[in-house]
Amino acid sequence: MEELHTTLTPMIDLSRKQDGTSDLAAFAKDVAEGLSLKRKDLPSRYFYDKKGSQLFQQIMNLPEYYLTRAEHEVFYSNKEAMCSRFADAGFFHLIDLGAGDAYKTKILLRQLAQQNAAFDYVPVDISGDAMQELSNSLQTELPEVAVQAVIGEYFKALQWLQENKSERKVVLFLGSNIGNFEKQDSIAFLQSIRSYLSTGDRLLMGVDLRKEPEIILQAYDDAAGVTAEFNLNLLRRINRELGGEFILDQFRHYAIYNPLEGVMRSFLISLKEQDVYIKEIDKTYHFKAWEAIHTENSHKYFIQEIEELGKLCGFNIETVYHDQEKRFADVLFTVS
Ligand code: AVJ
């Protein structure tokens, strides 16, 4: 297949909402719902405003946050094997859900380019800025790779791909992002992904594995306090975008690991009894002293759990790739 690499393909922007509601209205609704619960709860997807994304970049470079380095090692030490699998049946679309800066995926892209594999790269991300930056950086670093960036939510992007691209697909869902979902939601998420794929397609999913509790705990409660900042930034975002009146130093970050369930949970705890007004919602929320807001779950898995999860959703394990210490796995599934 001949590709014209000098042609700049415009990015596909699926981020505009069809139903007339704004992102801000959805944020306000979710915050209002979450803070009205008996056990207060805020969705972790709202961590990632500009400041939050920067803090997450910092987290990935922390000595305690082993996940990113471990997955990088998995990719680096298995790139030949992974890429020859991907490319074993002709042309494919490499679809990167939540691509961001594609730091890890670039290892595969370089390998695939070196192998002269027939593919194009379809990074998907809700951040238009990130997709523009990634397209530009790939244009200089790997001009031989055809790139079609998509701005939008995962399922909108997958639906667009299903309707517009008939060729084989390899979907990447990296970085233990699956770990943020509750069990039921992870099943629904993977079943949805499966519904946009066909026999012969593949999924490569990055998962953090069960390990010594102290190691996990430190990854979410680092000495420099960056994770605490990241968690508290959610309140800062509510203040800025919704006119909230949270006083940040009247809350603290608290993280705890449950080894029975394999779940790392993060909270913001009110240090005293207080009322917090949020202008955009026009409501005041009461906090008792030591009352918590649950902000995030990060699941750690046994490979057997991942195998069962895959089976429930129409995926069979083809290969499990590990780092040397078996802290992290990238699991290659085929569509069953
Ligand atoms: C981006 C969801 C994989 O759960 O490890 C890092 C986010 N939260 N430190 C994770 C996160 C606190 C991260 N994921």
Short mmCIF file of C-alpha atoms and ligand atoms in Angstrom, two decimals:
data_model
loop_
_atom_site.label_atom_id
_atom_site.label_comp_id
_atom_site.label_asym_id
_atom_site.label_seq_id
_atom_site.Cartn_x
_atom_site.Cartn_y
_atom_site.Cartn_z
CA MET A 1 0.00 0.00 0.00
CA GLU A 2 1.44 3.35 -1.06
CA GLU A 3 1.08 6.25 1.33
CA LEU A 4 1.58 9.91 0.54
CA HIS A 5 3.40 11.02 3.67
CA THR A 6 3.80 14.60 2.61
CA THR A 7 0.03 15.17 2.77
CA LEU A 8 -1.04 16.62 6.09
CA THR A 9 -4.22 14.87 7.20
CA PRO A 10 -6.42 17.17 9.24
CA MET A 11 -7.37 15.96 12.70
CA ILE A 12 -10.82 14.52 13.21
CA ASP A 13 -12.64 16.55 15.87
CA LEU A 14 -15.53 14.67 17.48
CA SER A 15 -15.41 16.66 20.69
CA ARG A 16 -18.31 18.99 20.03
CA LYS A 17 -21.42 17.92 21.88
CA GLN A 18 -24.60 17.22 19.93
CA ASP A 19 -27.08 17.58 22.77
CA GLY A 20 -26.52 21.27 23.51
CA THR A 21 -25.14 20.68 27.02
CA SER A 22 -21.75 22.14 27.89
CA ASP A 23 -18.82 20.42 29.56
CA LEU A 24 -19.17 22.90 32.39
CA ALA A 25 -22.81 21.97 32.98
CA ALA A 26 -21.83 18.28 33.11
CA PHE A 27 -19.04 19.07 35.59
CA ALA A 28 -21.45 21.08 37.79
CA LYS A 29 -24.03 18.27 37.68
CA ASP A 30 -21.47 15.60 38.62
CA VAL A 31 -20.04 17.71 41.45
CA ALA A 32 -23.55 18.50 42.79
CA GLU A 33 -24.48 14.82 42.70
CA GLY A 34 -21.24 13.64 44.24
CA LEU A 35 -21.23 16.10 47.12
CA SER A 36 -24.88 15.36 47.93
CA LEU A 37 -24.18 11.69 48.58
CA LYS A 38 -24.12 10.40 52.12
CA ARG A 39 -20.59 9.22 51.35
CA LYS A 40 -19.21 12.07 49.26
CA ASP A 41 -17.61 11.04 45.98
CA LEU A 42 -16.14 12.94 43.01
CA PRO A 43 -15.26 11.34 39.62
CA SER A 44 -11.51 11.00 39.06
CA ARG A 45 -11.83 11.95 35.39
CA TYR A 46 -12.05 15.60 36.49
CA PHE A 47 -8.45 15.56 37.76
CA TYR A 48 -7.17 16.34 34.31
CA ASP A 49 -7.51 20.05 33.70
CA LYS A 50 -4.38 21.84 32.49
CA LYS A 51 -2.80 22.00 35.95
CA GLY A 52 -3.92 18.44 36.77
CA SER A 53 -2.38 17.08 33.56
CA GLN A 54 0.89 18.83 34.44
CA LEU A 55 0.81 17.33 37.94
CA PHE A 56 0.16 13.88 36.48
CA GLN A 57 3.22 14.35 34.22
CA GLN A 58 5.20 15.10 37.41
CA ILE A 59 3.72 12.00 39.12
CA MET A 60 4.96 9.83 36.26
CA ASN A 61 8.49 11.03 36.97
CA LEU A 62 8.35 10.44 40.74
CA PRO A 63 10.67 7.79 42.18
CA GLU A 64 7.69 6.17 43.97
CA TYR A 65 5.40 6.02 40.92
CA TYR A 66 6.79 2.82 39.39
CA LEU A 67 3.91 2.23 36.94
CA THR A 68 5.12 4.37 34.04
CA ARG A 69 8.71 3.16 34.19
CA ALA A 70 7.58 -0.45 34.51
CA GLU A 71 5.31 -0.19 31.45
CA HIS A 72 8.07 1.58 29.55
CA GLU A 73 10.33 -1.39 30.36
CA VAL A 74 7.64 -3.85 29.20
CA PHE A 75 7.45 -2.05 25.85
CA TYR A 76 11.17 -1.62 25.46
CA SER A 77 12.03 -5.24 26.18
CA ASN A 78 9.16 -6.72 24.14
CA LYS A 79 8.86 -4.31 21.24
CA GLU A 80 9.97 -6.75 18.52
CA ALA A 81 7.63 -9.52 19.69
CA MET A 82 4.69 -7.14 20.15
CA CYS A 83 5.10 -5.43 16.82
CA SER A 84 5.53 -8.59 14.79
CA ARG A 85 2.25 -9.82 16.30
CA PHE A 86 0.47 -6.60 15.38
CA ALA A 87 1.75 -6.73 11.82
CA ASP A 88 1.20 -10.45 11.17
CA ALA A 89 -1.86 -10.04 8.91
CA GLY A 90 -1.28 -6.99 6.72
CA PHE A 91 -2.41 -3.41 7.16
CA PHE A 92 -3.84 -2.30 10.52
CA HIS A 93 -4.92 0.83 12.38
CA LEU A 94 -3.06 1.30 15.67
CA ILE A 95 -5.63 3.06 17.87
CA ASP A 96 -4.25 4.63 21.05
CA LEU A 97 -7.04 5.44 23.55
CA GLY A 98 -5.97 8.37 25.75
CA ALA A 99 -2.72 8.78 23.80
CA GLY A 100 -1.56 11.96 25.57
CA ASP A 101 2.08 12.54 24.63
CA ALA A 102 2.38 8.90 23.47
CA TYR A 103 5.65 8.57 25.37
CA LYS A 104 5.37 4.76 25.53
CA THR A 105 3.62 4.25 22.20
CA LYS A 106 6.52 5.94 20.41
CA ILE A 107 8.66 2.91 21.27
CA LEU A 108 6.23 0.78 19.23
CA LEU A 109 5.94 3.35 16.45
CA ARG A 110 9.73 3.42 15.99
CA GLN A 111 9.82 -0.37 15.96
CA LEU A 112 6.95 -0.64 13.48
CA ALA A 113 8.56 1.94 11.20
CA GLN A 114 11.84 0.03 11.35
CA GLN A 115 10.01 -3.19 10.43
CA ASN A 116 8.34 -1.39 7.53
CA ALA A 117 4.99 -2.47 8.91
CA ALA A 118 1.86 -1.44 6.97
CA PHE A 119 -0.18 0.59 9.46
CA ASP A 120 -1.40 4.00 10.43
CA TYR A 121 -1.42 5.52 13.89
CA VAL A 122 -4.72 6.82 15.30
CA PRO A 123 -4.16 8.57 18.64
CA VAL A 124 -7.42 9.40 20.42
CA ASP A 125 -7.61 11.96 23.20
CA ILE A 126 -10.15 14.38 24.60
CA SER A 127 -7.46 17.10 24.64
CA GLY A 128 -7.18 18.89 21.28
CA ASP A 129 -3.97 20.57 22.43
CA ALA A 130 -2.38 17.21 23.22
CA MET A 131 -3.36 15.82 19.79
CA GLN A 132 -1.99 18.87 17.98
CA GLU A 133 1.30 18.63 19.87
CA LEU A 134 1.54 14.89 19.26
CA SER A 135 0.83 15.26 15.52
CA ASN A 136 3.55 17.92 15.29
CA SER A 137 6.12 15.93 17.25
CA LEU A 138 5.49 12.80 15.17
CA GLN A 139 5.81 14.83 11.98
CA THR A 140 9.40 15.68 12.96
CA GLU A 141 10.41 12.53 14.86
CA LEU A 142 8.74 9.87 12.70
CA PRO A 143 7.69 11.46 9.41
CA GLU A 144 7.36 8.01 7.80
CA VAL A 145 4.42 7.10 10.07
CA ALA A 146 0.95 8.04 8.80
CA VAL A 147 -0.96 9.73 11.62
CA GLN A 148 -4.68 10.43 11.92
CA ALA A 149 -5.35 12.04 15.28
CA VAL A 150 -8.91 11.99 16.63
CA ILE A 151 -10.10 14.48 19.25
CA GLY A 152 -12.97 13.11 21.27
CA GLU A 153 -14.25 10.54 23.71
CA TYR A 154 -13.21 6.91 23.30
CA PHE A 155 -16.54 5.50 22.20
CA LYS A 156 -17.31 8.30 19.77
CA ALA A 157 -13.87 7.75 18.28
CA LEU A 158 -14.34 3.97 18.07
CA GLN A 159 -17.74 4.42 16.45
CA TRP A 160 -16.25 6.83 13.92
CA LEU A 161 -13.52 4.29 13.18
CA GLN A 162 -16.02 1.47 12.81
CA GLU A 163 -18.02 3.52 10.31
CA ASN A 164 -15.07 4.96 8.37
CA LYS A 165 -12.21 2.44 8.51
CA SER A 166 -12.84 -1.15 7.58
CA GLU A 167 -9.29 -2.42 8.05
CA ARG A 168 -7.99 -4.46 10.96
CA LYS A 169 -7.60 -2.70 14.30
CA VAL A 170 -5.19 -2.94 17.21
CA VAL A 171 -6.48 -0.95 20.19
CA LEU A 172 -4.09 0.27 22.90
CA PHE A 173 -5.45 1.04 26.36
CA LEU A 174 -2.32 1.66 28.38
CA GLY A 175 -1.06 3.00 31.67
CA SER A 176 -3.45 1.09 33.96
CA ASN A 177 -6.21 3.51 33.05
CA ILE A 178 -8.63 0.56 33.33
CA GLY A 179 -7.77 0.58 37.06
CA ASN A 180 -9.84 3.72 37.66
CA PHE A 181 -13.07 1.86 36.88
CA GLU A 182 -15.19 0.02 39.40
CA LYS A 183 -15.40 -3.68 38.49
CA GLN A 184 -18.84 -3.38 36.86
CA ASP A 185 -17.80 -0.30 34.91
CA SER A 186 -14.63 -1.98 33.63
CA ILE A 187 -16.79 -4.82 32.27
CA ALA A 188 -19.16 -2.37 30.58
CA PHE A 189 -16.20 -0.41 29.19
CA LEU A 190 -14.48 -3.46 27.66
CA GLN A 191 -17.76 -4.86 26.31
CA SER A 192 -18.31 -1.53 24.61
CA ILE A 193 -14.83 -1.59 23.08
CA ARG A 194 -15.51 -5.14 21.91
CA SER A 195 -18.72 -4.03 20.18
CA TYR A 196 -16.69 -1.76 17.87
CA LEU A 197 -14.21 -4.51 16.94
CA SER A 198 -14.27 -7.59 14.71
CA THR A 199 -12.66 -11.03 14.66
CA GLY A 200 -8.95 -10.66 14.03
CA ASP A 201 -8.71 -7.35 15.87
CA ARG A 202 -6.62 -7.03 19.02
CA LEU A 203 -6.49 -5.12 22.30
CA LEU A 204 -3.29 -4.37 24.25
CA MET A 205 -4.17 -3.33 27.79
CA GLY A 206 -1.73 -2.10 30.46
CA VAL A 207 -2.53 -3.28 34.00
CA ASP A 208 -0.83 -2.75 37.33
CA LEU A 209 -0.30 -6.03 39.18
CA ARG A 210 -0.74 -7.06 42.82
CA LYS A 211 2.42 -6.55 44.82
CA GLU A 212 3.80 -5.51 48.19
CA PRO A 213 1.25 -3.13 49.74
CA GLU A 214 3.90 -0.62 50.88
CA ILE A 215 5.17 -0.18 47.34
CA ILE A 216 1.65 0.51 46.08
CA LEU A 217 0.86 2.84 48.96
CA GLN A 218 3.98 4.96 48.39
CA ALA A 219 3.16 5.32 44.70
CA TYR A 220 -0.03 7.16 45.72
CA ASP A 221 1.40 9.04 48.71
CA ASP A 222 4.80 10.27 47.57
CA ALA A 223 7.27 12.02 49.85
CA ALA A 224 7.33 15.22 47.77
CA GLY A 225 3.56 15.56 48.06
CA VAL A 226 2.89 15.77 44.32
CA THR A 227 0.04 13.22 44.49
CA ALA A 228 -1.50 15.21 47.35
CA GLU A 229 -1.37 18.32 45.15
CA PHE A 230 -2.89 16.36 42.26
CA ASN A 231 -5.79 15.22 44.45
CA LEU A 232 -6.34 18.67 46.00
CA ASN A 233 -6.29 20.22 42.52
CA LEU A 234 -9.78 18.79 42.06
CA LEU A 235 -11.02 21.28 44.68
CA ARG A 236 -9.00 24.04 43.04
CA ARG A 237 -10.70 23.21 39.74
CA ILE A 238 -14.15 23.36 41.38
CA ASN A 239 -13.19 26.76 42.81
CA ARG A 240 -12.02 28.12 39.48
CA GLU A 241 -14.57 26.64 37.10
CA LEU A 242 -17.64 26.47 39.31
CA GLY A 243 -17.02 29.37 41.69
CA GLY A 244 -16.40 27.06 44.62
CA GLU A 245 -15.11 28.35 47.94
CA PHE A 246 -13.01 25.43 49.11
CA ILE A 247 -10.07 26.45 51.30
CA LEU A 248 -7.47 23.96 50.19
CA ASP A 249 -5.46 23.74 53.40
CA GLN A 250 -8.58 22.74 55.30
CA PHE A 251 -8.51 19.42 53.43
CA ARG A 252 -5.84 16.74 53.24
CA HIS A 253 -4.94 13.94 50.88
CA TYR A 254 -5.30 10.42 52.25
CA ALA A 255 -4.59 7.20 50.36
CA ILE A 256 -5.04 3.62 51.50
CA TYR A 257 -4.58 0.21 49.89
CA ASN A 258 -6.93 -2.70 50.48
CA PRO A 259 -4.97 -5.91 49.74
CA LEU A 260 -8.10 -8.10 49.78
CA GLU A 261 -9.75 -6.24 46.93
CA GLY A 262 -6.52 -5.00 45.35
CA VAL A 263 -7.76 -1.43 45.34
CA MET A 264 -5.86 1.73 46.09
CA ARG A 265 -8.36 4.38 47.21
CA SER A 266 -7.72 8.12 47.49
CA PHE A 267 -9.67 10.62 49.56
CA LEU A 268 -9.75 14.29 50.51
CA ILE A 269 -10.53 14.66 54.19
CA SER A 270 -12.03 17.77 55.78
CA LEU A 271 -9.84 18.77 58.74
CA LYS A 272 -12.67 20.57 60.50
CA GLU A 273 -16.41 21.15 60.43
CA GLN A 274 -17.11 23.61 57.64
CA ASP A 275 -19.55 24.81 54.98
CA VAL A 276 -18.46 25.26 51.38
CA TYR A 277 -20.52 27.32 48.93
CA ILE A 278 -20.37 26.61 45.19
CA LYS A 279 -21.70 29.52 43.16
CA GLU A 280 -22.41 27.71 39.88
CA ILE A 281 -24.56 25.15 41.73
CA ASP A 282 -25.85 27.79 44.17
CA LYS A 283 -25.59 25.36 47.05
CA THR A 284 -23.67 25.05 50.29
CA TYR A 285 -22.19 21.70 51.26
CA HIS A 286 -21.60 20.78 54.85
CA PHE A 287 -18.53 18.87 56.00
CA LYS A 288 -18.20 17.31 59.41
CA ALA A 289 -14.74 17.28 60.95
CA TRP A 290 -12.85 14.31 59.38
CA GLU A 291 -15.51 13.70 56.75
CA ALA A 292 -14.03 12.32 53.54
CA ILE A 293 -14.63 12.76 49.82
CA HIS A 294 -13.68 9.66 47.83
CA THR A 295 -11.83 10.81 44.71
CA GLU A 296 -10.16 7.82 43.05
CA ASN A 297 -9.82 4.05 42.80
CA SER A 298 -6.74 2.45 41.26
CA HIS A 299 -7.16 -1.32 40.89
CA LYS A 300 -4.25 -3.76 41.04
CA TYR A 301 -4.84 -7.14 39.42
CA PHE A 302 -3.94 -10.81 39.43
CA ILE A 303 -3.43 -12.02 35.86
CA GLN A 304 -6.25 -14.49 36.49
CA GLU A 305 -8.64 -11.59 37.16
CA ILE A 306 -7.61 -9.96 33.89
CA GLU A 307 -8.17 -13.22 32.06
CA GLU A 308 -11.67 -13.53 33.56
CA LEU A 309 -12.46 -9.89 32.83
CA GLY A 310 -11.40 -10.40 29.20
CA LYS A 311 -13.50 -13.56 28.84
CA LEU A 312 -16.61 -11.77 30.15
CA CYS A 313 -16.14 -9.11 27.50
CA GLY A 314 -15.28 -11.21 24.43
CA PHE A 315 -11.48 -11.11 24.60
CA ASN A 316 -9.01 -14.00 24.92
CA ILE A 317 -5.46 -13.54 26.18
CA GLU A 318 -2.89 -14.11 23.46
CA THR A 319 0.26 -13.06 25.36
CA VAL A 320 1.10 -11.44 28.68
CA TYR A 321 4.14 -9.17 28.57
CA HIS A 322 5.84 -8.30 31.88
CA ASP A 323 8.62 -6.14 33.22
CA GLN A 324 11.39 -8.11 34.93
CA GLU A 325 10.06 -7.59 38.44
CA LYS A 326 6.51 -8.44 37.33
CA ARG A 327 5.14 -5.20 38.70
CA PHE A 328 3.17 -4.39 35.57
CA ALA A 329 1.74 -6.29 32.60
CA ASP A 330 0.67 -5.39 29.10
CA VAL A 331 -1.85 -8.01 28.11
CA LEU A 332 -2.44 -8.73 24.43
CA PHE A 333 -5.98 -9.95 23.75
CA THR A 334 -7.60 -11.21 20.59
CA VAL A 335 -11.26 -10.70 19.87
CA SER A 336 -13.04 -14.00 20.41
C1 AVJ B 1 -3.66 7.55 35.17
C2 AVJ B 1 -5.39 6.36 36.28
C3 AVJ B 1 -3.37 5.25 35.72
O1 AVJ B 1 -4.44 5.41 38.94
O2 AVJ B 1 -2.28 5.22 38.80
C4 AVJ B 1 -1.72 8.59 39.67
C5 AVJ B 1 -3.75 8.19 38.09
N1 AVJ B 1 -3.67 8.88 40.49
N2 AVJ B 1 -1.58 8.93 40.95
C6 AVJ B 1 -3.36 5.76 38.50
C7 AVJ B 1 -3.05 8.54 39.38
C8 AVJ B 1 -2.76 9.14 41.45
C9 AVJ B 1 -3.27 6.91 37.48
N3 AVJ B 1 -3.94 6.53 36.19
#
